Amino acid sequence: MPFIIARVNVSVGTEQEQEIKSCLGRAIEFVPGKNEQNLMICLEDNCRIWLRGQNTIPAAYIEAGIFGNDSHTGYNMLTAAVTETFSTVLGISPENIYIKYDDIHVWGVSGFTIG
């Protein structure tokens, strides 16, 4: 299961949240074997993010944890799509959008360990 956590320092309205969810659902398909049906998303708005010594620059810090993709296949296209989403939907400049990838080797879900 992929898990995307996005922290932004701007307000996110209900329609924007839905659009981001839909765009991320499509974007995750760039990673082989992943789709919206197994994607978990956490969106935190109005975070206190400081960038370049300022807290007034619209910014996003995004973490994408992906299970079973040690070759990082599709990450370049996923990065482009996620960046485009947050830039278009929230008006955050691409140079202020940072994405951290975590390779997940083991998941625990439904009381079982996978991996």
PDB file of C-alpha atoms in Angstrom:
ATOM      1  CA  MET A   1       0.000   0.000   0.000  1.00  0.00           C
ATOM      2  CA  PRO A   2       1.354   3.430  -0.849  1.00  0.00           C
ATOM      3  CA  PHE A   3       0.841   6.184   1.709  1.00  0.00           C
ATOM      4  CA  ILE A   4       1.148   9.878   0.865  1.00  0.00           C
ATOM      5  CA  ILE A   5       1.342  12.468   3.637  1.00  0.00           C
ATOM      6  CA  ALA A   6       1.178  16.065   2.460  1.00  0.00           C
ATOM      7  CA  ARG A   7       1.808  18.987   4.773  1.00  0.00           C
ATOM      8  CA  VAL A   8       1.130  22.449   3.387  1.00  0.00           C
ATOM      9  CA  ASN A   9       1.180  25.866   4.991  1.00  0.00           C
ATOM     10  CA  VAL A  10      -1.894  27.135   3.155  1.00  0.00           C
ATOM     11  CA  SER A  11      -5.589  26.534   3.749  1.00  0.00           C
ATOM     12  CA  VAL A  12      -7.213  23.738   1.755  1.00  0.00           C
ATOM     13  CA  GLY A  13     -10.925  23.891   0.994  1.00  0.00           C
ATOM     14  CA  THR A  14     -13.178  20.866   0.614  1.00  0.00           C
ATOM     15  CA  GLU A  15     -13.208  21.049  -3.202  1.00  0.00           C
ATOM     16  CA  GLN A  16      -9.426  21.450  -3.311  1.00  0.00           C
ATOM     17  CA  GLU A  17      -9.014  18.477  -0.985  1.00  0.00           C
ATOM     18  CA  GLN A  18     -11.187  16.316  -3.244  1.00  0.00           C
ATOM     19  CA  GLU A  19      -9.250  17.428  -6.333  1.00  0.00           C
ATOM     20  CA  ILE A  20      -5.915  16.642  -4.672  1.00  0.00           C
ATOM     21  CA  LYS A  21      -7.214  13.207  -3.616  1.00  0.00           C
ATOM     22  CA  SER A  22      -8.343  12.446  -7.167  1.00  0.00           C
ATOM     23  CA  CYS A  23      -5.109  13.685  -8.744  1.00  0.00           C
ATOM     24  CA  LEU A  24      -2.972  11.660  -6.337  1.00  0.00           C
ATOM     25  CA  GLY A  25      -5.142   8.627  -7.062  1.00  0.00           C
ATOM     26  CA  ARG A  26      -4.297   8.945 -10.750  1.00  0.00           C
ATOM     27  CA  ALA A  27      -0.647   9.849 -10.156  1.00  0.00           C
ATOM     28  CA  ILE A  28       0.106   6.771  -8.039  1.00  0.00           C
ATOM     29  CA  GLU A  29      -0.628   4.642 -11.104  1.00  0.00           C
ATOM     30  CA  PHE A  30       2.791   5.670 -12.462  1.00  0.00           C
ATOM     31  CA  VAL A  31       4.196   3.197  -9.934  1.00  0.00           C
ATOM     32  CA  PRO A  32       3.674  -0.345 -11.243  1.00  0.00           C
ATOM     33  CA  GLY A  33       0.981  -2.275  -9.387  1.00  0.00           C
ATOM     34  CA  LYS A  34      -0.302   0.743  -7.445  1.00  0.00           C
ATOM     35  CA  ASN A  35      -3.681   2.459  -7.783  1.00  0.00           C
ATOM     36  CA  GLU A  36      -6.126   4.614  -5.856  1.00  0.00           C
ATOM     37  CA  GLN A  37      -7.848   1.559  -4.398  1.00  0.00           C
ATOM     38  CA  ASN A  38      -4.789   0.798  -2.262  1.00  0.00           C
ATOM     39  CA  LEU A  39      -3.645   4.395  -1.659  1.00  0.00           C
ATOM     40  CA  MET A  40      -3.854   6.042   1.752  1.00  0.00           C
ATOM     41  CA  ILE A  41      -3.601   9.845   1.882  1.00  0.00           C
ATOM     42  CA  CYS A  42      -3.159  12.263   4.772  1.00  0.00           C
ATOM     43  CA  LEU A  43      -3.492  15.975   3.977  1.00  0.00           C
ATOM     44  CA  GLU A  44      -2.560  18.485   6.666  1.00  0.00           C
ATOM     45  CA  ASP A  45      -3.166  22.158   5.877  1.00  0.00           C
ATOM     46  CA  ASN A  46      -2.142  25.334   7.700  1.00  0.00           C
ATOM     47  CA  CYS A  47       1.081  23.715   8.919  1.00  0.00           C
ATOM     48  CA  ARG A  48       3.795  25.944  10.305  1.00  0.00           C
ATOM     49  CA  ILE A  49       6.409  25.456   7.586  1.00  0.00           C
ATOM     50  CA  TRP A  50       9.437  27.712   7.426  1.00  0.00           C
ATOM     51  CA  LEU A  51      11.292  27.857   4.097  1.00  0.00           C
ATOM     52  CA  ARG A  52      14.381  29.941   3.374  1.00  0.00           C
ATOM     53  CA  GLY A  53      14.029  31.576   6.790  1.00  0.00           C
ATOM     54  CA  GLN A  54      10.462  32.708   6.169  1.00  0.00           C
ATOM     55  CA  ASN A  55       7.052  31.377   7.154  1.00  0.00           C
ATOM     56  CA  THR A  56       5.119  33.331   4.513  1.00  0.00           C
ATOM     57  CA  ILE A  57       6.237  31.374   1.450  1.00  0.00           C
ATOM     58  CA  PRO A  58       3.540  28.881   0.314  1.00  0.00           C
ATOM     59  CA  ALA A  59       5.228  25.490   0.603  1.00  0.00           C
ATOM     60  CA  ALA A  60       4.549  21.762   0.674  1.00  0.00           C
ATOM     61  CA  TYR A  61       6.436  18.892   2.277  1.00  0.00           C
ATOM     62  CA  ILE A  62       5.212  15.555   0.984  1.00  0.00           C
ATOM     63  CA  GLU A  63       6.194  12.045   2.022  1.00  0.00           C
ATOM     64  CA  ALA A  64       5.429   9.089  -0.203  1.00  0.00           C
ATOM     65  CA  GLY A  65       5.909   5.688   1.368  1.00  0.00           C
ATOM     66  CA  ILE A  66       5.807   2.917  -1.205  1.00  0.00           C
ATOM     67  CA  PHE A  67       5.904  -0.812  -0.526  1.00  0.00           C
ATOM     68  CA  GLY A  68       7.716  -3.211  -2.834  1.00  0.00           C
ATOM     69  CA  ASN A  69       9.322  -0.860  -5.371  1.00  0.00           C
ATOM     70  CA  ASP A  70      13.038  -0.947  -4.610  1.00  0.00           C
ATOM     71  CA  SER A  71      13.851  -0.023  -8.218  1.00  0.00           C
ATOM     72  CA  HIS A  72      11.865   3.248  -7.825  1.00  0.00           C
ATOM     73  CA  THR A  73      10.090   2.629 -11.106  1.00  0.00           C
ATOM     74  CA  GLY A  74       7.709   5.476 -11.914  1.00  0.00           C
ATOM     75  CA  TYR A  75       9.018   7.871  -9.265  1.00  0.00           C
ATOM     76  CA  ASN A  76      10.081  10.498 -11.817  1.00  0.00           C
ATOM     77  CA  MET A  77       6.613  10.671 -13.327  1.00  0.00           C
ATOM     78  CA  LEU A  78       4.982  10.498  -9.885  1.00  0.00           C
ATOM     79  CA  THR A  79       7.122  13.436  -8.725  1.00  0.00           C
ATOM     80  CA  ALA A  80       6.103  15.487 -11.759  1.00  0.00           C
ATOM     81  CA  ALA A  81       2.405  14.684 -11.287  1.00  0.00           C
ATOM     82  CA  VAL A  82       2.406  15.409  -7.543  1.00  0.00           C
ATOM     83  CA  THR A  83       4.262  18.670  -8.081  1.00  0.00           C
ATOM     84  CA  GLU A  84       1.815  19.704 -10.800  1.00  0.00           C
ATOM     85  CA  THR A  85      -1.131  18.862  -8.546  1.00  0.00           C
ATOM     86  CA  PHE A  86      -0.027  20.993  -5.605  1.00  0.00           C
ATOM     87  CA  SER A  87       1.087  23.800  -7.889  1.00  0.00           C
ATOM     88  CA  THR A  88      -2.170  23.904  -9.847  1.00  0.00           C
ATOM     89  CA  VAL A  89      -4.646  23.224  -7.045  1.00  0.00           C
ATOM     90  CA  LEU A  90      -3.024  25.234  -4.247  1.00  0.00           C
ATOM     91  CA  GLY A  91      -0.854  27.711  -6.135  1.00  0.00           C
ATOM     92  CA  ILE A  92       2.373  26.521  -4.515  1.00  0.00           C
ATOM     93  CA  SER A  93       5.386  27.216  -6.709  1.00  0.00           C
ATOM     94  CA  PRO A  94       7.123  23.995  -7.853  1.00  0.00           C
ATOM     95  CA  GLU A  95      10.438  25.073  -6.305  1.00  0.00           C
ATOM     96  CA  ASN A  96       8.669  25.133  -2.926  1.00  0.00           C
ATOM     97  CA  ILE A  97       7.335  21.572  -3.170  1.00  0.00           C
ATOM     98  CA  TYR A  98       9.552  18.890  -1.649  1.00  0.00           C
ATOM     99  CA  ILE A  99       8.838  15.163  -1.890  1.00  0.00           C
ATOM    100  CA  LYS A 100      10.543  12.561   0.265  1.00  0.00           C
ATOM    101  CA  TYR A 101      10.298   8.924  -0.791  1.00  0.00           C
ATOM    102  CA  ASP A 102      10.407   6.085   1.708  1.00  0.00           C
ATOM    103  CA  ASP A 103      10.950   2.526   0.534  1.00  0.00           C
ATOM    104  CA  ILE A 104       8.726   0.345   2.685  1.00  0.00           C
ATOM    105  CA  HIS A 105      10.002  -3.202   3.027  1.00  0.00           C
ATOM    106  CA  VAL A 106       7.548  -4.432   5.653  1.00  0.00           C
ATOM    107  CA  TRP A 107       3.913  -3.447   6.360  1.00  0.00           C
ATOM    108  CA  GLY A 108       1.691  -4.491   9.199  1.00  0.00           C
ATOM    109  CA  VAL A 109      -2.021  -4.508   8.337  1.00  0.00           C
ATOM    110  CA  SER A 110      -5.101  -6.376   9.551  1.00  0.00           C
ATOM    111  CA  GLY A 111      -3.013  -7.961  12.286  1.00  0.00           C
ATOM    112  CA  PHE A 112      -0.541  -9.492   9.815  1.00  0.00           C
ATOM    113  CA  THR A 113       2.946  -8.587   8.646  1.00  0.00           C
ATOM    114  CA  ILE A 114       3.579  -8.356   4.917  1.00  0.00           C
ATOM    115  CA  GLY A 115       7.022  -8.251   3.381  1.00  0.00           C
TER     116      GLY A 115
END
